[in-house]
Each structure stands twice: as C-alpha cells, then as structure tokens.
PDB file of C-alpha atoms in Angstrom:
ATOM      1  CA  ASP A   1     -86.806 102.474  82.561  1.00 52.00           C
ATOM      2  CA  GLY A   2     -85.235 104.016  85.655  1.00 62.00           C
ATOM      3  CA  LEU A   3     -84.921 100.661  87.407  1.00 68.00           C
ATOM      4  CA  TYR A   4     -83.303  98.915  84.458  1.00 70.00           C
ATOM      5  CA  ASP A   5     -81.066 101.901  83.745  1.00 74.00           C
ATOM      6  CA  GLY A   6     -79.745 101.759  87.293  1.00 75.00           C
ATOM      7  CA  GLN A   7     -79.226  98.004  87.156  1.00 81.00           C
ATOM      8  CA  TYR A   8     -77.342  98.161  83.858  1.00 82.00           C
ATOM      9  CA  ASP A   9     -75.293 101.126  85.036  1.00 82.00           C
ATOM     10  CA  GLY A  10     -74.151  99.171  88.090  1.00 82.00           C
ATOM     11  CA  LEU A  11     -73.554  96.044  86.015  1.00 84.00           C
ATOM     12  CA  TYR A  12     -71.397  97.788  83.435  1.00 85.00           C
ATOM     13  CA  ASP A  13     -69.610  99.820  86.099  1.00 85.00           C
ATOM     14  CA  GLY A  14     -68.583  96.627  87.889  1.00 84.00           C
ATOM     15  CA  LEU A  15     -67.722  94.913  84.608  1.00 86.00           C
ATOM     16  CA  TYR A  16     -65.515  97.726  83.336  1.00 86.00           C
ATOM     17  CA  ASP A  17     -63.947  98.234  86.761  1.00 87.00           C
ATOM     18  CA  GLY A  18     -62.952  94.565  86.853  1.00 85.00           C
ATOM     19  CA  LEU A  19     -61.725  94.605  83.264  1.00 86.00           C
ATOM     20  CA  TYR A  20     -59.631  97.740  83.570  1.00 87.00           C
ATOM     21  CA  ASN A  21     -58.298  96.802  86.992  1.00 86.00           C
ATOM     22  CA  GLY A  22     -57.186  93.417  85.666  1.00 85.00           C
ATOM     23  CA  LEU A  23     -55.706  95.034  82.564  1.00 86.00           C
ATOM     24  CA  TYR A  24     -53.722  97.616  84.464  1.00 87.00           C
ATOM     25  CA  ASP A  25     -52.631  95.043  87.026  1.00 86.00           C
ATOM     26  CA  ASP A  26     -51.188  92.908  84.225  1.00 86.00           C
ATOM     27  CA  LEU A  27     -49.569  95.931  82.576  1.00 85.00           C
ATOM     28  CA  TYR A  28     -47.941  97.186  85.753  1.00 86.00           C
ATOM     29  CA  ASP A  29     -46.844  93.672  86.699  1.00 85.00           C
ATOM     30  CA  GLY A  30     -45.093  93.343  83.321  1.00 83.00           C
ATOM     31  CA  LEU A  31     -43.547  96.790  83.571  1.00 83.00           C
ATOM     32  CA  TYR A  32     -42.213  96.411  87.073  1.00 80.00           C
ATOM     33  CA  ASP A  33     -41.056  92.847  86.512  1.00 74.00           C
ATOM     34  CA  GLY A  34     -38.969  94.290  83.690  1.00 58.00           C
TER      35      GLY A  34
END
C-alpha cells in the first residue's frame, strides 16, 4: 500500500502541477495580451 500510495501521490502531483501551470499560463497570457 505504502509503495503504491507514494507512486500515485507523485503521479497526481505532477499531473495536477502540469495541468494548473498550463491553465494559469494560458489565463495570464490572455489577460496580459489584453
């Protein structure tokens, strides 16, 4: 359990980091581009 928990935690952390970073990048790009 511990091993898989750690693997999934890292997986989802990376996934959500990439998703949110891309989302915010797009948002800020649109905002600043006006």
